[in-house]
Amino acid sequence: MHDNRNPEVAWTYHNATKHSYTSIRSNPHFMDWSNQPLPFKIYPTLELLRLPGEVRQTGVAALSAIAESVLADTNASPDLEAIAQLLYLSAGITRKRSYSGGEIYFRAAACTGALYEVELYLVCGGIANLEAGVYHFAPAEFGLRRLRAGDYRRVLLEAAGDEPAIAHAPLSIICTCTYWRNAWKYQARTYRHFGWDNGTLLANLLAVATALGLPARVVCGFVDASVNRLLDVDPQREVAFSLVALGHVAALPPPAPAEISPLGLETVPLSQREEDYPLMREMHAASSLDSAAEVEAWRGHTPMIDFPPPTEPIVQLKPLSDAEMPRDPIEQVIQRRGSTRKFARSPITLPQLSTIIDRATRGVPADFLDPPGAQLNDLYLIVHAVEGLPPGAYVFHRSRGLLECLKQGNFRADAGYLGLEQELPAAAAVNIFFLADLRPILQRFGNRGYRAVQLEAGILGGKLYLAAYAQRLGATGLTFFDDDVTRFFSRHAEGKSAIFLVAVGYSAKHKPT
Ligand SMILES: Cc1cc2nc3c(=O)[nH]c(=O)nc-3n(C[C@H](O)[C@H](O)[C@H](O)COP(=O)(O)O)c2cc1C
């Protein structure tokens, strides 16, 4: 039995995986290119079912798709084309680049180190042109491989403690994360990356679901062992991290096939050898849920964290009007997205920034966010170059739609330092940090709250990316010196933990004329 309720393990993991000026310099780790892991999971013995290759255009504006969701009980079921679109635009290969060591296959969503440790599996009843089954998505071949034939949705439903969205979903996607694929570069900090990289992928998936008229809900509460067993993954290497219920049908799934037998399927080894980082497996085990009753008690009742009224100068957000709002469709924006490698130091405008923040923070449908609209992460900004906003450090008051200025000044050098001494955060127009008070979160959700807070940050960060690219701006996720970030935004941020960072601005490649 695991003890999710004792959050000491999450604290230990969090503290042990902080970056600092010293930790970066004293870490002897290097990337062993001769042992680089494969970026794909390959089942060599299973037949491939090719997915339709054409990307249908919904025409729905990205800035609407990321901000809205379809009502939970709207009857809608994806067909195979819609499934292809959901998979391609969340985890598909959108670009290839050759380098001296081979080719990098870039995907629809940003991912730390382009290591792509998130795998997608489908659990569905019979769908137009797709038989009921459990499938693995193979992005390289753009197809599905069937791991189990038959309707296994009931197994997922029981694992998810009768979660209503899973109960009525014709299709659920299971996102798993593979330790070694990301730990090859990031070592034990990889467990944080699971949340980030799964989250950016989900930002795309949720937006595409909305554009397709499908209700979608992220489910973080489930009996880990049951879901891992359904996929027959080796939980020492690969673990289910989140589920997404997609669509809604009135009928509940039929009883599950009698037994979930091991599949014993061959997969291609990722590397010649794998290194183990026990700390993150301990973090995962300690945040595991063991029974449906535990899952039911886990979800919802999000701590509503008190945010004191502003005491410093404030600036109201001024999002673009509907008439001014770029209407670039979600499909185009996702295909256009790619992390900015060099920012032009040109300013963006307050309406552009306001639109990004406003559209990205309108709520995520998730089992750990109840009442709807609840949010675990707070946004703190370092503004370098935003017309209408003096340079400085700000905190976003979401309920009031305004920014409170914590200190004015040119903080380009500070931002460069905080973002792990990189040029990108110094050159961007604005850096958006996510900080969270882990104390009430871990108190309510136990160690699994750590998964939720990282995942939420990844989803919001993914939405920031899309909101920037929808306005032809650039963005990149970044990593950071944990405690220095908190110190920079204190006293306001005292006691909070740094969770995520996205830099936004014009790309040097597409500088405004
Ligand atoms: C959470 C997160 C953190 C990242 N951190 C950095 C970083 O510190 N430095 C950097 O240059 N790129 C960073 N990136 C960008 C990734 O390297 C990039 O997403 C990956 O190479 C895939 O490329 P693409 O986003 O252009 O598709 C980060 C991305 C994410 C999602």
Short mmCIF file of C-alpha atoms in Angstrom, two decimals, residues 73-280:
data_model
loop_
_atom_site.label_atom_id
_atom_site.label_comp_id
_atom_site.label_asym_id
_atom_site.label_seq_id
_atom_site.Cartn_x
_atom_site.Cartn_y
_atom_site.Cartn_z
CA ASP A 73 -23.06 16.44 -21.38
CA THR A 74 -23.11 17.51 -25.03
CA ASN A 75 -23.67 14.33 -27.03
CA ALA A 76 -20.73 13.96 -29.37
CA SER A 77 -18.53 11.10 -30.48
CA PRO A 78 -15.31 11.38 -32.50
CA ASP A 79 -14.96 9.43 -35.74
CA LEU A 80 -11.63 8.07 -36.98
CA GLU A 81 -10.82 11.32 -38.78
CA ALA A 82 -11.40 13.31 -35.62
CA ILE A 83 -9.20 10.88 -33.69
CA ALA A 84 -6.47 11.32 -36.29
CA GLN A 85 -6.75 15.06 -35.92
CA LEU A 86 -6.63 14.94 -32.13
CA LEU A 87 -3.54 12.73 -32.18
CA TYR A 88 -1.69 14.57 -34.92
CA LEU A 89 -2.23 17.99 -33.41
CA SER A 90 -1.21 16.93 -29.92
CA ALA A 91 1.57 14.36 -30.41
CA GLY A 92 2.12 14.12 -34.17
CA ILE A 93 5.30 14.98 -36.04
CA THR A 94 4.96 18.46 -37.45
CA ARG A 95 8.58 19.20 -38.45
CA LYS A 96 11.85 17.37 -39.08
CA ARG A 97 15.35 18.78 -38.77
CA SER A 98 18.62 17.10 -39.74
CA TYR A 99 21.69 17.51 -37.55
CA SER A 100 25.10 15.83 -37.49
CA GLY A 101 23.83 12.97 -35.27
CA GLY A 102 20.68 12.23 -37.30
CA GLU A 103 17.21 13.72 -37.49
CA ILE A 104 15.00 15.33 -34.86
CA TYR A 105 11.31 14.80 -35.29
CA PHE A 106 9.60 17.77 -33.71
CA ARG A 107 6.09 17.31 -32.45
CA ALA A 108 2.96 19.40 -32.24
CA ALA A 109 3.53 20.35 -28.59
CA ALA A 110 6.66 21.69 -26.91
CA CYS A 111 8.62 19.12 -24.94
CA THR A 112 11.72 19.49 -22.78
CA GLY A 113 14.83 18.56 -24.72
CA ALA A 114 12.67 17.33 -27.64
CA LEU A 115 12.82 13.94 -25.92
CA TYR A 116 9.11 13.17 -26.15
CA GLU A 117 8.63 10.91 -23.16
CA VAL A 118 4.82 11.01 -23.39
CA GLU A 119 3.06 8.10 -25.14
CA LEU A 120 -0.63 8.06 -26.01
CA TYR A 121 -2.99 5.09 -25.80
CA LEU A 122 -6.65 4.92 -26.75
CA VAL A 123 -9.36 3.02 -24.92
CA CYS A 124 -12.58 3.06 -26.92
CA GLY A 125 -15.86 1.35 -27.62
CA GLY A 126 -16.80 0.74 -31.24
CA ILE A 127 -16.38 3.99 -33.17
CA ALA A 128 -17.07 4.72 -36.85
CA ASN A 129 -14.18 2.94 -38.67
CA LEU A 130 -12.46 1.86 -35.47
CA GLU A 131 -13.27 -1.31 -33.58
CA ALA A 132 -13.47 -1.31 -29.81
CA GLY A 133 -10.07 -1.84 -28.25
CA VAL A 134 -6.97 -0.54 -26.54
CA TYR A 135 -4.54 1.04 -29.01
CA HIS A 136 -1.09 2.60 -28.96
CA PHE A 137 -0.47 5.68 -31.10
CA ALA A 138 2.66 5.50 -33.24
CA PRO A 139 3.51 9.08 -34.30
CA ALA A 140 6.39 8.08 -36.60
CA GLU A 141 4.12 6.01 -38.82
CA PHE A 142 1.00 7.97 -37.97
CA GLY A 143 -1.00 4.93 -37.07
CA LEU A 144 -2.43 2.82 -34.28
CA ARG A 145 -1.47 -0.60 -33.02
CA ARG A 146 -4.11 -2.62 -31.25
CA LEU A 147 -2.95 -4.00 -27.92
CA ARG A 148 -6.32 -5.48 -26.91
CA ALA A 149 -9.49 -6.15 -28.89
CA GLY A 150 -12.81 -5.47 -27.17
CA ASP A 151 -14.36 -2.75 -25.07
CA TYR A 152 -12.21 -2.09 -22.01
CA ARG A 153 -13.75 1.23 -21.06
CA ARG A 154 -15.31 -0.31 -17.95
CA VAL A 155 -11.84 -1.17 -16.63
CA LEU A 156 -10.83 2.45 -17.00
CA LEU A 157 -14.06 3.62 -15.42
CA GLU A 158 -13.52 1.44 -12.37
CA ALA A 159 -9.91 2.60 -12.13
CA ALA A 160 -11.09 6.21 -12.28
CA GLY A 161 -13.49 5.71 -9.35
CA ASP A 162 -16.61 6.06 -11.56
CA GLU A 163 -15.56 9.48 -12.86
CA PRO A 164 -18.70 10.66 -14.75
CA ALA A 165 -16.78 11.98 -17.79
CA ILE A 166 -14.99 8.64 -18.24
CA ALA A 167 -18.30 6.81 -17.73
CA HIS A 168 -19.87 8.53 -20.74
CA ALA A 169 -16.82 8.90 -22.97
CA PRO A 170 -16.79 6.85 -26.17
CA LEU A 171 -13.04 7.36 -26.14
CA SER A 172 -10.46 8.03 -23.45
CA ILE A 173 -6.80 8.73 -24.05
CA ILE A 174 -4.25 7.52 -21.54
CA CYS A 175 -1.03 9.53 -21.42
CA THR A 176 1.96 7.62 -20.08
CA CYS A 177 5.45 8.92 -19.36
CA THR A 178 8.68 6.98 -19.86
CA TYR A 179 11.35 7.80 -17.27
CA TRP A 180 14.53 7.02 -19.16
CA ARG A 181 13.62 8.88 -22.31
CA ASN A 182 13.72 12.19 -20.45
CA ALA A 183 16.04 11.25 -17.56
CA TRP A 184 18.86 10.60 -20.04
CA LYS A 185 19.23 14.39 -20.04
CA TYR A 186 17.37 15.68 -17.00
CA GLN A 187 18.04 12.94 -14.41
CA ALA A 188 15.74 12.92 -11.38
CA ARG A 189 14.14 16.28 -12.30
CA THR A 190 12.34 14.33 -15.03
CA TYR A 191 9.33 13.72 -12.80
CA ARG A 192 8.56 17.45 -12.98
CA HIS A 193 8.97 17.27 -16.75
CA PHE A 194 6.30 14.58 -16.90
CA GLY A 195 3.76 17.16 -15.77
CA TRP A 196 5.13 19.90 -18.02
CA ASP A 197 5.41 17.85 -21.20
CA ASN A 198 2.17 15.98 -20.66
CA GLY A 199 0.58 19.37 -19.97
CA THR A 200 1.68 21.14 -23.16
CA LEU A 201 0.40 18.16 -25.12
CA LEU A 202 -2.94 18.36 -23.28
CA ALA A 203 -3.25 22.08 -24.02
CA ASN A 204 -3.27 21.17 -27.72
CA LEU A 205 -5.54 18.18 -27.23
CA LEU A 206 -8.11 20.17 -25.25
CA ALA A 207 -8.13 22.98 -27.79
CA VAL A 208 -8.60 20.59 -30.71
CA ALA A 209 -11.37 18.75 -28.84
CA THR A 210 -13.16 22.07 -28.36
CA ALA A 211 -12.71 22.93 -32.03
CA LEU A 212 -14.23 19.56 -32.93
CA GLY A 213 -17.20 20.09 -30.60
CA LEU A 214 -16.14 17.33 -28.21
CA PRO A 215 -16.42 17.65 -24.44
CA ALA A 216 -13.08 16.77 -22.83
CA ARG A 217 -11.96 16.31 -19.24
CA VAL A 218 -8.52 15.70 -17.80
CA VAL A 219 -8.52 13.02 -15.13
CA CYS A 220 -5.59 12.78 -12.76
CA GLY A 221 -7.24 10.50 -10.18
CA PHE A 222 -7.12 6.80 -10.99
CA VAL A 223 -5.86 3.54 -9.56
CA ASP A 224 -2.39 3.49 -11.06
CA ALA A 225 -1.84 -0.25 -11.02
CA SER A 226 -5.13 -0.96 -12.88
CA VAL A 227 -4.37 1.49 -15.69
CA ASN A 228 -0.77 0.33 -16.04
CA ARG A 229 -1.97 -3.27 -16.12
CA LEU A 230 -4.52 -2.49 -18.83
CA LEU A 231 -1.70 -1.17 -21.04
CA ASP A 232 0.72 -3.79 -19.78
CA VAL A 233 3.49 -1.23 -19.37
CA ASP A 234 6.44 -1.99 -17.10
CA PRO A 235 5.79 0.52 -14.29
CA GLN A 236 9.48 0.63 -13.41
CA ARG A 237 9.97 2.30 -16.79
CA GLU A 238 6.70 3.75 -18.02
CA VAL A 239 3.68 4.94 -16.03
CA ALA A 240 0.21 6.28 -16.73
CA PHE A 241 0.21 9.96 -15.78
CA SER A 242 -3.12 11.39 -16.94
CA LEU A 243 -6.34 10.38 -18.69
CA VAL A 244 -8.53 12.44 -20.97
CA ALA A 245 -12.20 11.60 -21.47
CA LEU A 246 -13.35 12.66 -24.94
CA GLY A 247 -16.94 12.96 -26.18
CA HIS A 248 -20.17 12.01 -24.47
CA VAL A 249 -22.68 9.23 -25.09
CA ALA A 250 -25.66 8.37 -22.90
CA ALA A 251 -24.94 4.64 -22.63
CA LEU A 252 -22.53 3.39 -20.02
CA PRO A 253 -19.80 0.96 -21.15
CA PRO A 254 -20.64 -2.76 -21.07
CA PRO A 255 -19.11 -5.05 -18.44
CA ALA A 256 -15.38 -5.48 -18.89
CA PRO A 257 -13.91 -8.60 -20.48
CA ALA A 258 -13.29 -11.08 -17.69
CA GLU A 259 -9.58 -10.82 -17.12
CA ILE A 260 -6.82 -8.33 -17.83
CA SER A 261 -4.14 -10.76 -18.83
CA PRO A 262 -0.53 -9.67 -19.38
CA LEU A 263 0.23 -9.09 -23.06
CA GLY A 264 3.93 -9.82 -23.02
CA LEU A 265 4.42 -7.78 -26.18
CA GLU A 266 7.89 -7.15 -27.48
CA THR A 267 9.06 -3.52 -27.64
CA VAL A 268 12.31 -2.17 -29.04
CA PRO A 269 14.79 -1.19 -26.25
CA LEU A 270 15.20 2.58 -25.96
CA SER A 271 18.95 2.51 -25.36
CA GLN A 272 21.75 0.01 -24.87
CA ARG A 273 21.46 0.63 -21.13
CA GLU A 274 19.24 2.67 -18.89
CA GLU A 275 20.16 4.51 -15.74
CA ASP A 276 17.78 4.47 -12.81
CA TYR A 277 16.91 7.52 -10.73
CA PRO A 278 15.04 5.96 -7.78
CA LEU A 279 13.93 9.32 -6.38
CA MET A 280 11.36 9.83 -9.10
#
